[in-house]
């Protein structure tokens, strides 16, 4: 079903490759959490990770993708997609499936696995001279690192130990 949705949306191959890597990371983390006894819907994690950029290229692609998925009867997946780029400040109120897709997306550039810090380094270099922009970038990086730390606490080990074999 996910591939059919990507086909219908005309999602480019480059975006699909990114989404497949995000899915691999999110799924590995989801399975590891489930194995550790954490309740997680791994099917939702995989579907949302694969579809998180279904509307990439459209204005406000998160909302556009969520709308497309909701209209197709996949509102729960749409809910996750709607916040994959920017979580609310109160991350404690966010469910684990959403956090896993969010974190996995922050650990993948194109179709390469990268540390969270690297994901934000280019933005810091490009916009670091603009105080408000830098403040936003740092807040986003800190949020991603907080989610990563939370997942690592639940796992009892660094996420890299789980996803290390996924390197490109």
PDB file of C-alpha atoms in Angstrom:
ATOM      1  CA  UNK A   1       0.000   0.000   0.000  1.00  0.00           C
ATOM      2  CA  UNK A   2       2.791   2.434   0.873  1.00  0.00           C
ATOM      3  CA  UNK A   3       4.477   1.989  -2.490  1.00  0.00           C
ATOM      4  CA  UNK A   4       1.143   2.511  -4.257  1.00  0.00           C
ATOM      5  CA  UNK A   5       0.651   5.770  -2.351  1.00  0.00           C
ATOM      6  CA  UNK A   6       4.164   6.914  -3.306  1.00  0.00           C
ATOM      7  CA  UNK A   7       3.385   6.019  -6.943  1.00  0.00           C
ATOM      8  CA  UNK A   8       0.099   7.933  -6.910  1.00  0.00           C
ATOM      9  CA  UNK A   9       1.808  10.953  -5.331  1.00  0.00           C
ATOM     10  CA  UNK A  10       4.584  10.841  -7.927  1.00  0.00           C
ATOM     11  CA  UNK A  11       7.240  10.767  -5.227  1.00  0.00           C
ATOM     12  CA  UNK A  12      10.679  10.988  -6.913  1.00  0.00           C
ATOM     13  CA  UNK A  13      13.191   8.132  -6.622  1.00  0.00           C
ATOM     14  CA  UNK A  14      15.636  10.254  -4.616  1.00  0.00           C
ATOM     15  CA  UNK A  15      12.951  10.970  -2.017  1.00  0.00           C
ATOM     16  CA  UNK A  16      11.926   7.304  -1.973  1.00  0.00           C
ATOM     17  CA  UNK A  17      15.537   6.265  -1.332  1.00  0.00           C
ATOM     18  CA  UNK A  18      15.673   8.661   1.619  1.00  0.00           C
ATOM     19  CA  UNK A  19      12.344   7.362   2.915  1.00  0.00           C
ATOM     20  CA  UNK A  20      13.495   3.743   2.648  1.00  0.00           C
ATOM     21  CA  UNK A  21      16.576   4.500   4.747  1.00  0.00           C
ATOM     22  CA  UNK A  22      14.465   6.400   7.296  1.00  0.00           C
ATOM     23  CA  UNK A  23      12.133   3.393   7.405  1.00  0.00           C
ATOM     24  CA  UNK A  24      15.074   1.037   7.968  1.00  0.00           C
ATOM     25  CA  UNK A  25      16.347   3.129  10.895  1.00  0.00           C
ATOM     26  CA  UNK A  26      12.917   3.679  12.465  1.00  0.00           C
ATOM     27  CA  UNK A  27      11.960   0.013  12.047  1.00  0.00           C
ATOM     28  CA  UNK A  28      15.209  -1.217  13.622  1.00  0.00           C
ATOM     29  CA  UNK A  29      14.703   1.079  16.599  1.00  0.00           C
ATOM     30  CA  UNK A  30      11.036   0.100  16.873  1.00  0.00           C
ATOM     31  CA  UNK A  31      11.854  -3.612  16.874  1.00  0.00           C
ATOM     32  CA  UNK A  32      14.582  -3.109  19.472  1.00  0.00           C
ATOM     33  CA  UNK A  33      12.202  -1.179  21.716  1.00  0.00           C
ATOM     34  CA  UNK A  34       9.513  -3.843  21.304  1.00  0.00           C
ATOM     35  CA  UNK A  35      12.096  -6.500  22.202  1.00  0.00           C
ATOM     36  CA  UNK A  36      12.921  -4.445  25.312  1.00  0.00           C
ATOM     37  CA  UNK A  37       9.256  -4.546  26.322  1.00  0.00           C
ATOM     38  CA  UNK A  38       8.280  -1.047  25.212  1.00  0.00           C
ATOM     39  CA  UNK A  39       4.819  -0.989  23.614  1.00  0.00           C
ATOM     40  CA  UNK A  40       5.322   0.276  20.058  1.00  0.00           C
ATOM     41  CA  UNK A  41       3.271  -0.218  16.906  1.00  0.00           C
ATOM     42  CA  UNK A  42       6.040  -1.189  14.504  1.00  0.00           C
ATOM     43  CA  UNK A  43       3.649  -1.306  11.554  1.00  0.00           C
ATOM     44  CA  UNK A  44       2.732   2.342  12.078  1.00  0.00           C
ATOM     45  CA  UNK A  45       6.398   3.242  12.471  1.00  0.00           C
ATOM     46  CA  UNK A  46       7.366   1.560   9.199  1.00  0.00           C
ATOM     47  CA  UNK A  47       4.446   2.979   7.207  1.00  0.00           C
ATOM     48  CA  UNK A  48       4.871   6.523   8.527  1.00  0.00           C
ATOM     49  CA  UNK A  49       8.636   6.439   7.976  1.00  0.00           C
ATOM     50  CA  UNK A  50       8.203   5.258   4.405  1.00  0.00           C
ATOM     51  CA  UNK A  51       5.544   7.913   3.721  1.00  0.00           C
ATOM     52  CA  UNK A  52       6.925  10.821   5.744  1.00  0.00           C
ATOM     53  CA  UNK A  53       8.020  12.745   2.626  1.00  0.00           C
ATOM     54  CA  UNK A  54       5.203  11.611   0.314  1.00  0.00           C
ATOM     55  CA  UNK A  55       4.429  15.264  -0.495  1.00  0.00           C
ATOM     56  CA  UNK A  56       8.038  16.531  -0.496  1.00  0.00           C
ATOM     57  CA  UNK A  57       8.373  19.455  -2.882  1.00  0.00           C
ATOM     58  CA  UNK A  58       4.930  20.822  -2.086  1.00  0.00           C
ATOM     59  CA  UNK A  59       4.530  23.850   0.180  1.00  0.00           C
ATOM     60  CA  UNK A  60       4.296  22.723   3.823  1.00  0.00           C
ATOM     61  CA  UNK A  61       4.930  19.151   2.739  1.00  0.00           C
ATOM     62  CA  UNK A  62       4.228  17.732   6.197  1.00  0.00           C
ATOM     63  CA  UNK A  63       0.667  19.066   6.233  1.00  0.00           C
ATOM     64  CA  UNK A  64       0.138  18.215   2.561  1.00  0.00           C
ATOM     65  CA  UNK A  65       1.305  14.642   3.130  1.00  0.00           C
ATOM     66  CA  UNK A  66      -0.818  14.282   6.263  1.00  0.00           C
ATOM     67  CA  UNK A  67      -3.873  15.561   4.408  1.00  0.00           C
ATOM     68  CA  UNK A  68      -3.262  13.180   1.498  1.00  0.00           C
ATOM     69  CA  UNK A  69      -2.908  10.224   3.865  1.00  0.00           C
ATOM     70  CA  UNK A  70      -5.942  11.173   5.954  1.00  0.00           C
ATOM     71  CA  UNK A  71      -8.070  11.531   2.828  1.00  0.00           C
ATOM     72  CA  UNK A  72      -6.909   8.041   1.798  1.00  0.00           C
ATOM     73  CA  UNK A  73      -8.045   6.557   5.112  1.00  0.00           C
ATOM     74  CA  UNK A  74      -4.670   6.555   6.862  1.00  0.00           C
ATOM     75  CA  UNK A  75      -5.253   9.323   9.405  1.00  0.00           C
ATOM     76  CA  UNK A  76      -2.999   7.823  12.097  1.00  0.00           C
ATOM     77  CA  UNK A  77      -0.088   7.664   9.647  1.00  0.00           C
ATOM     78  CA  UNK A  78      -0.978  11.203   8.578  1.00  0.00           C
ATOM     79  CA  UNK A  79      -0.768  12.353  12.200  1.00  0.00           C
ATOM     80  CA  UNK A  80       2.803  11.077  12.425  1.00  0.00           C
ATOM     81  CA  UNK A  81       3.753  12.541   9.034  1.00  0.00           C
ATOM     82  CA  UNK A  82       2.347  15.950  10.032  1.00  0.00           C
ATOM     83  CA  UNK A  83       5.025  16.455  12.701  1.00  0.00           C
ATOM     84  CA  UNK A  84       7.985  14.516  11.315  1.00  0.00           C
ATOM     85  CA  UNK A  85       9.962  17.674  10.686  1.00  0.00           C
ATOM     86  CA  UNK A  86       9.192  19.605  13.856  1.00  0.00           C
ATOM     87  CA  UNK A  87       7.915  18.115  17.105  1.00  0.00           C
ATOM     88  CA  UNK A  88       6.039  20.137  19.697  1.00  0.00           C
ATOM     89  CA  UNK A  89       8.137  21.609  22.498  1.00  0.00           C
ATOM     90  CA  UNK A  90       6.566  19.248  25.047  1.00  0.00           C
ATOM     91  CA  UNK A  91       8.116  16.048  23.712  1.00  0.00           C
ATOM     92  CA  UNK A  92       6.769  14.085  26.680  1.00  0.00           C
ATOM     93  CA  UNK A  93       3.309  14.377  25.121  1.00  0.00           C
ATOM     94  CA  UNK A  94       4.464  12.781  21.843  1.00  0.00           C
ATOM     95  CA  UNK A  95       3.918   9.051  21.268  1.00  0.00           C
ATOM     96  CA  UNK A  96       6.831   6.708  20.646  1.00  0.00           C
ATOM     97  CA  UNK A  97       5.888   5.952  17.023  1.00  0.00           C
ATOM     98  CA  UNK A  98       6.066   9.646  16.146  1.00  0.00           C
ATOM     99  CA  UNK A  99       9.352  10.055  18.004  1.00  0.00           C
ATOM    100  CA  UNK A 100      10.935   7.149  16.148  1.00  0.00           C
ATOM    101  CA  UNK A 101      10.004   8.514  12.711  1.00  0.00           C
ATOM    102  CA  UNK A 102      11.156  11.989  13.731  1.00  0.00           C
ATOM    103  CA  UNK A 103      14.479  10.706  15.087  1.00  0.00           C
ATOM    104  CA  UNK A 104      15.143   8.436  12.125  1.00  0.00           C
ATOM    105  CA  UNK A 105      14.558  11.353   9.744  1.00  0.00           C
ATOM    106  CA  UNK A 106      17.078  13.425  11.710  1.00  0.00           C
ATOM    107  CA  UNK A 107      19.661  10.636  11.351  1.00  0.00           C
ATOM    108  CA  UNK A 108      19.400  10.307   7.570  1.00  0.00           C
ATOM    109  CA  UNK A 109      20.621  12.781   4.950  1.00  0.00           C
ATOM    110  CA  UNK A 110      19.635  11.707   1.454  1.00  0.00           C
ATOM    111  CA  UNK A 111      20.060   7.948   1.937  1.00  0.00           C
ATOM    112  CA  UNK A 112      23.050   8.129   4.288  1.00  0.00           C
ATOM    113  CA  UNK A 113      23.040   7.480   8.014  1.00  0.00           C
ATOM    114  CA  UNK A 114      24.557  10.432   9.934  1.00  0.00           C
ATOM    115  CA  UNK A 115      24.845  11.566  13.552  1.00  0.00           C
ATOM    116  CA  UNK A 116      22.106  13.982  14.668  1.00  0.00           C
ATOM    117  CA  UNK A 117      24.713  16.723  15.113  1.00  0.00           C
ATOM    118  CA  UNK A 118      25.792  16.446  11.477  1.00  0.00           C
ATOM    119  CA  UNK A 119      22.202  16.910  10.333  1.00  0.00           C
ATOM    120  CA  UNK A 120      22.223  20.419  11.787  1.00  0.00           C
ATOM    121  CA  UNK A 121      25.850  21.419  11.143  1.00  0.00           C
ATOM    122  CA  UNK A 122      25.284  22.746   7.610  1.00  0.00           C
ATOM    123  CA  UNK A 123      22.357  24.890   8.766  1.00  0.00           C
ATOM    124  CA  UNK A 124      24.426  26.265  11.630  1.00  0.00           C
ATOM    125  CA  UNK A 125      27.222  27.164   9.210  1.00  0.00           C
ATOM    126  CA  UNK A 126      24.866  28.692   6.648  1.00  0.00           C
ATOM    127  CA  UNK A 127      22.609  30.648   9.026  1.00  0.00           C
ATOM    128  CA  UNK A 128      24.817  31.000  12.112  1.00  0.00           C
ATOM    129  CA  UNK A 129      25.294  34.712  11.487  1.00  0.00           C
ATOM    130  CA  UNK A 130      21.540  35.323  11.905  1.00  0.00           C
ATOM    131  CA  UNK A 131      20.829  35.195  15.652  1.00  0.00           C
ATOM    132  CA  UNK A 132      17.143  34.190  15.422  1.00  0.00           C
ATOM    133  CA  UNK A 133      17.854  31.517  12.828  1.00  0.00           C
ATOM    134  CA  UNK A 134      20.734  30.108  14.859  1.00  0.00           C
ATOM    135  CA  UNK A 135      18.541  30.031  17.965  1.00  0.00           C
ATOM    136  CA  UNK A 136      15.903  28.039  16.038  1.00  0.00           C
ATOM    137  CA  UNK A 137      18.483  25.615  14.642  1.00  0.00           C
ATOM    138  CA  UNK A 138      19.974  25.000  18.080  1.00  0.00           C
ATOM    139  CA  UNK A 139      16.507  24.462  19.575  1.00  0.00           C
ATOM    140  CA  UNK A 140      15.687  21.920  16.863  1.00  0.00           C
ATOM    141  CA  UNK A 141      19.005  20.134  17.335  1.00  0.00           C
ATOM    142  CA  UNK A 142      18.478  20.043  21.105  1.00  0.00           C
ATOM    143  CA  UNK A 143      14.988  18.611  20.630  1.00  0.00           C
ATOM    144  CA  UNK A 144      16.310  15.884  18.346  1.00  0.00           C
ATOM    145  CA  UNK A 145      19.078  15.081  20.829  1.00  0.00           C
ATOM    146  CA  UNK A 146      16.517  14.913  23.653  1.00  0.00           C
ATOM    147  CA  UNK A 147      14.412  12.424  21.682  1.00  0.00           C
ATOM    148  CA  UNK A 148      17.532  10.394  20.929  1.00  0.00           C
ATOM    149  CA  UNK A 149      18.494  10.378  24.626  1.00  0.00           C
ATOM    150  CA  UNK A 150      14.985   9.269  25.586  1.00  0.00           C
ATOM    151  CA  UNK A 151      15.060   6.396  23.092  1.00  0.00           C
ATOM    152  CA  UNK A 152      18.519   5.392  24.312  1.00  0.00           C
ATOM    153  CA  UNK A 153      17.262   5.338  27.897  1.00  0.00           C
ATOM    154  CA  UNK A 154      14.407   3.031  26.885  1.00  0.00           C
ATOM    155  CA  UNK A 155      16.817   0.830  24.926  1.00  0.00           C
ATOM    156  CA  UNK A 156      19.498   0.820  27.597  1.00  0.00           C
ATOM    157  CA  UNK A 157      22.117   1.462  24.919  1.00  0.00           C
ATOM    158  CA  UNK A 158      23.074   4.016  22.251  1.00  0.00           C
ATOM    159  CA  UNK A 159      20.913   3.966  19.124  1.00  0.00           C
ATOM    160  CA  UNK A 160      24.091   3.514  17.106  1.00  0.00           C
ATOM    161  CA  UNK A 161      24.401   0.010  18.590  1.00  0.00           C
ATOM    162  CA  UNK A 162      21.033  -0.837  17.027  1.00  0.00           C
ATOM    163  CA  UNK A 163      21.435   0.881  13.677  1.00  0.00           C
ATOM    164  CA  UNK A 164      25.194   0.475  13.192  1.00  0.00           C
ATOM    165  CA  UNK A 165      24.684  -2.276  10.634  1.00  0.00           C
ATOM    166  CA  UNK A 166      22.521   0.011   8.494  1.00  0.00           C
ATOM    167  CA  UNK A 167      25.387   2.279   7.434  1.00  0.00           C
ATOM    168  CA  UNK A 168      25.502   3.078   3.741  1.00  0.00           C
TER     169      UNK A 168
END
